[in-house]
Amino acid sequence: MGLTKTEHFTEKQNAIATMAKALGHPARIAILEYLLKVDTCICGDIVNELPLAQPTISQHLKELKSAGLIKGSVEGTSICYCIDEKGLEKLQSYFATISLKLNKKNNKCC
Amino acid sequence: MGLTKTEHFTEKQNAIATMAKALGHPARIAILEYLLKVDTCICGDIVNELPLAQPTISQHLKELKSAGLIKGSVEGTSICYCIDEKGLEKLQSYFATISLKLNKKNNKCC
DNA sequence: TTATTATATTGCAATATTACGATAAATAGA
DNA sequence: TCTATTTATCGTAATATTGCAATATAATAA
């Protein structure tokens, strides 16, 4: 099949899964970290930073963007990409909550 | 191609991506949340909880396990699955760090 | 041993992802 | 206008993922 049955899950579950999936590739983690590292918002020099061809990186950027993890705005000939705090904040708070719940129930199992 | 070039990225980037990928499916998020909800460690009644066939769920469990996010131990005829705190802790602290760095540099861009 | 129960594995079809060369589109400058 | 630069899209090949029916495996019970 290869077709995820999203309709069976809650909106929140799907939303978290979508963002997690977007970060489920080392290149996209690397892009995120690069965007975090550089002070100025970054354009196409991500291509010089990563060992992947330009179309591949463009694709990865698109996925990060559609997952709400980065933003891009036209800046002359080039495009300025940067982290979308809102998306990352959602992910971060989700995992923080999970962690909290885990600690609360000091799981004794397994 | 369809083949991720893991060798070009750092071990940590790959590790985070692997865990994120494992959570990149709503069924696996649902499994995580279910394991978190029930007090006792859970066995195969995840199958009753989710609208997916048993082999499908077994597969999802396997992926979560190999990503280090859950653990499973044999318990008679059934298997007791539970959350692997270590893995989740790693993810949580990663995103916490990212969030912290983001706040520090109050990104003004885009 | 033979059932029964619980879980895993196999095999397969449908679809998705990854990667890149070639090319298109958009903008700025001459 | 034409050209250069930057980024996106198209097309395609290789591989991965999702889902399930059928079957296998493992452990207990009778």
XYZ file of C-alpha atoms (C1' of nucleotides) in Angstrom:
280
model
C 0.000 0.000 0.000
C 2.358 2.712 1.164
C -0.517 4.950 2.106
C -0.717 6.237 5.661
C -4.202 6.028 7.144
C -4.195 9.511 8.596
C -7.976 9.622 8.929
C -7.868 7.181 11.821
C -5.806 9.427 14.029
C -6.352 12.701 15.786
C -5.409 15.983 14.203
C -2.765 16.544 16.817
C -1.254 13.115 16.288
C -1.079 13.763 12.585
C 0.394 17.206 13.120
C 3.149 15.936 15.395
C 3.851 13.034 13.068
C 4.136 15.394 10.108
C 6.706 17.535 11.852
C 8.615 14.536 13.169
C 8.633 13.042 9.706
C 10.049 16.246 8.286
C 12.947 15.908 10.703
C 13.308 12.231 9.931
C 16.171 12.768 7.531
C 19.719 13.733 8.482
C 19.940 16.334 5.727
C 16.959 18.139 7.152
C 18.403 17.972 10.648
C 21.607 19.405 9.199
C 19.679 22.206 7.526
C 17.920 23.032 10.767
C 21.212 23.126 12.631
C 22.824 25.256 9.985
C 19.984 27.746 10.100
C 20.399 27.825 13.839
C 24.134 28.357 13.631
C 24.308 31.277 11.257
C 23.238 34.622 12.587
C 21.861 36.040 9.410
C 19.043 34.320 7.669
C 20.408 32.088 5.033
C 19.804 31.686 1.350
C 21.271 29.217 -1.047
C 24.620 28.680 0.559
C 23.076 25.707 2.288
C 23.901 24.082 -1.007
C 27.588 24.737 -0.382
C 27.249 23.478 3.142
C 25.749 20.094 2.377
C 26.991 17.316 0.100
C 23.807 17.161 -1.891
C 22.801 18.556 -5.240
C 20.830 21.771 -5.451
C 17.516 20.194 -6.493
C 17.758 17.751 -3.623
C 18.270 20.522 -1.111
C 15.490 22.559 -2.618
C 13.253 19.559 -2.083
C 14.302 19.137 1.531
C 13.698 22.829 2.153
C 10.256 22.483 0.690
C 9.421 19.664 3.052
C 10.663 21.544 6.092
C 8.655 24.520 4.977
C 5.429 22.638 4.375
C 5.808 21.054 7.806
C 5.963 24.549 9.286
C 9.495 24.221 10.574
C 11.134 26.867 8.429
C 10.047 29.980 6.584
C 11.319 31.472 3.345
C 11.044 34.942 1.940
C 12.217 36.279 -1.371
C 15.271 38.505 -1.058
C 16.195 39.765 -4.469
C 17.472 36.933 -6.624
C 17.878 34.629 -3.705
C 15.585 33.357 -0.975
C 16.062 33.857 2.695
C 15.216 30.813 4.737
C 14.974 30.754 8.481
C 13.574 28.712 11.307
C 9.887 28.992 12.032
C 9.821 29.242 15.790
C 6.175 28.350 16.078
C 6.566 24.915 14.575
C 9.638 24.050 16.556
C 8.018 25.343 19.704
C 5.127 22.951 19.162
C 7.439 19.988 18.787
C 9.522 21.031 21.748
C 6.563 21.457 24.043
C 5.111 18.154 22.915
C 8.226 16.270 23.896
C 8.553 18.247 27.080
C 5.035 17.192 28.045
C 5.751 13.566 27.209
C 8.895 13.693 29.292
C 7.038 15.224 32.187
C 4.346 12.566 32.121
C 7.002 9.892 31.981
C 8.759 11.215 35.046
C 5.515 11.534 36.943
C 4.731 7.854 36.602
C 8.295 6.657 37.250
C 7.745 3.758 34.909
C 8.936 0.721 36.635
C 8.292 -1.674 33.799
C 10.359 -3.898 31.495
C 17.353 6.505 -5.783
C 15.415 6.496 -2.538
C 18.569 5.908 -0.564
C 19.445 8.299 2.226
C 23.107 9.330 2.200
C 23.667 8.880 5.900
C 27.425 8.752 5.559
C 27.557 12.459 4.819
C 26.120 13.462 8.157
C 27.256 13.293 11.737
C 26.374 10.391 13.980
C 24.247 12.627 16.127
C 22.364 14.020 13.165
C 21.642 10.509 12.003
C 20.607 9.408 15.465
C 18.150 12.263 15.897
C 16.810 11.750 12.391
C 16.284 8.052 13.067
C 14.235 8.751 16.170
C 12.294 11.541 14.507
C 11.569 9.285 11.574
C 10.251 6.610 13.890
C 7.784 9.152 15.216
C 6.956 10.346 11.736
C 3.792 8.268 11.527
C 0.552 8.964 13.396
C 0.125 5.305 14.363
C 3.455 5.361 16.108
C 2.598 8.606 17.877
C -0.656 6.954 18.944
C 1.232 3.933 20.255
C 3.566 6.160 22.223
C 0.654 8.058 23.712
C -1.165 4.864 24.565
C 1.872 3.461 26.330
C 2.095 6.695 28.222
C -1.573 6.623 29.192
C -1.880 3.147 30.617
C -0.337 2.567 33.983
C 0.657 -1.002 33.504
C 3.034 -1.936 30.778
C 1.106 -2.959 27.774
C 1.064 -6.012 25.589
C -0.987 -6.742 22.522
C -4.100 -4.810 23.351
C -2.605 -1.998 21.351
C -4.105 -3.965 18.514
C -7.574 -3.385 19.988
C -6.796 0.244 20.492
C -5.759 1.094 16.970
C -7.634 0.634 13.688
C -4.849 -1.325 12.079
C -4.270 -5.017 11.548
C -2.050 -6.961 13.897
C 0.873 -7.411 11.500
C 0.856 -3.706 10.770
C 1.042 -2.829 14.441
C 3.734 -5.394 15.052
C 5.715 -3.683 12.345
C 5.235 -0.247 13.877
C 6.280 -1.589 17.263
C 9.405 -3.024 15.715
C 10.327 0.332 14.253
C 9.799 2.153 17.524
C 11.879 -0.466 19.257
C 14.763 -0.371 16.813
C 14.797 3.409 17.128
C 15.216 2.993 20.873
C 11.925 4.617 21.780
C 10.208 1.613 23.315
C 11.275 -1.624 24.960
C 9.635 -5.025 24.932
C 10.042 -7.968 27.220
C 8.479 -11.399 26.996
C 5.765 -11.968 29.554
C 4.450 -15.460 29.147
C 2.583 -15.775 25.902
C 2.396 -12.053 25.400
C 4.956 -9.296 25.217
C 5.127 -6.311 27.461
C 5.974 -3.146 25.642
C 6.814 0.105 27.324
C 8.460 3.403 26.677
C 12.239 3.554 26.666
C 12.928 6.670 28.665
C 16.477 7.030 27.439
C 15.518 7.436 23.818
C 12.744 9.881 24.502
C 14.976 11.800 26.849
C 17.499 12.241 24.068
C 14.886 13.611 21.708
C 13.421 15.850 24.352
C 16.743 17.344 25.342
C 17.671 17.860 21.713
C 14.591 19.938 21.060
C 14.971 21.738 24.338
C 18.480 22.770 23.319
C 17.309 23.904 19.911
C 14.558 25.948 21.501
C 16.993 27.514 23.918
C 19.375 28.513 21.157
C 16.490 29.949 19.196
C 15.364 32.132 22.072
C 18.903 33.322 22.723
C 19.249 34.765 19.262
C 15.744 36.232 19.074
C 15.625 35.607 15.375
C 14.441 38.670 13.753
C 14.420 37.386 10.213
C 11.820 36.671 7.536
C 1.013 -34.326 22.508
C -2.414 -31.176 20.868
C -4.809 -27.035 21.255
C -4.925 -22.156 22.171
C -3.247 -17.665 22.421
C -0.081 -13.938 21.342
C 3.189 -12.073 18.476
C 6.368 -12.105 14.534
C 7.578 -12.930 9.793
C 6.829 -13.470 4.871
C 5.239 -11.979 0.600
C 3.147 -8.792 -2.050
C 0.736 -4.607 -3.996
C 0.300 0.280 -3.772
C 2.395 4.316 -2.839
C 6.128 7.437 -1.018
C 10.800 9.040 -0.613
C 15.420 10.179 -2.091
C 18.519 11.879 -5.326
C 19.869 14.156 -9.403
C 20.266 15.839 -14.379
C 17.885 18.788 -17.227
C 15.247 22.558 -17.531
C 12.170 26.278 -16.221
C 11.035 30.535 -13.763
C 12.154 34.755 -11.442
C 14.900 38.632 -10.492
C 18.695 41.962 -11.056
C 22.003 44.241 -13.782
C 24.074 45.746 -18.268
C 16.320 43.731 -24.528
C 19.903 39.977 -23.182
C 22.605 37.747 -19.637
C 23.843 35.972 -15.300
C 22.383 34.235 -10.960
C 19.424 31.842 -7.916
C 15.922 28.770 -6.835
C 12.127 25.695 -8.227
C 10.114 22.095 -10.951
C 10.010 18.048 -14.022
C 11.129 13.538 -15.102
C 12.983 9.416 -13.819
C 15.489 5.572 -11.455
C 16.383 3.278 -7.208
C 14.828 2.258 -2.931
C 11.716 2.588 1.236
C 7.324 2.552 3.544
C 2.645 1.151 4.550
C -0.737 -2.194 5.081
C -2.594 -6.678 5.204
C -3.559 -11.798 4.354
C -1.386 -15.867 5.138
C 1.612 -18.224 7.746
C 5.130 -19.175 11.190
C 6.837 -19.133 15.814
C 6.727 -19.304 20.845
C 4.678 -20.159 25.163
C 1.235 -21.862 27.982
C -2.830 -24.963 28.993
C -5.351 -29.119 28.630
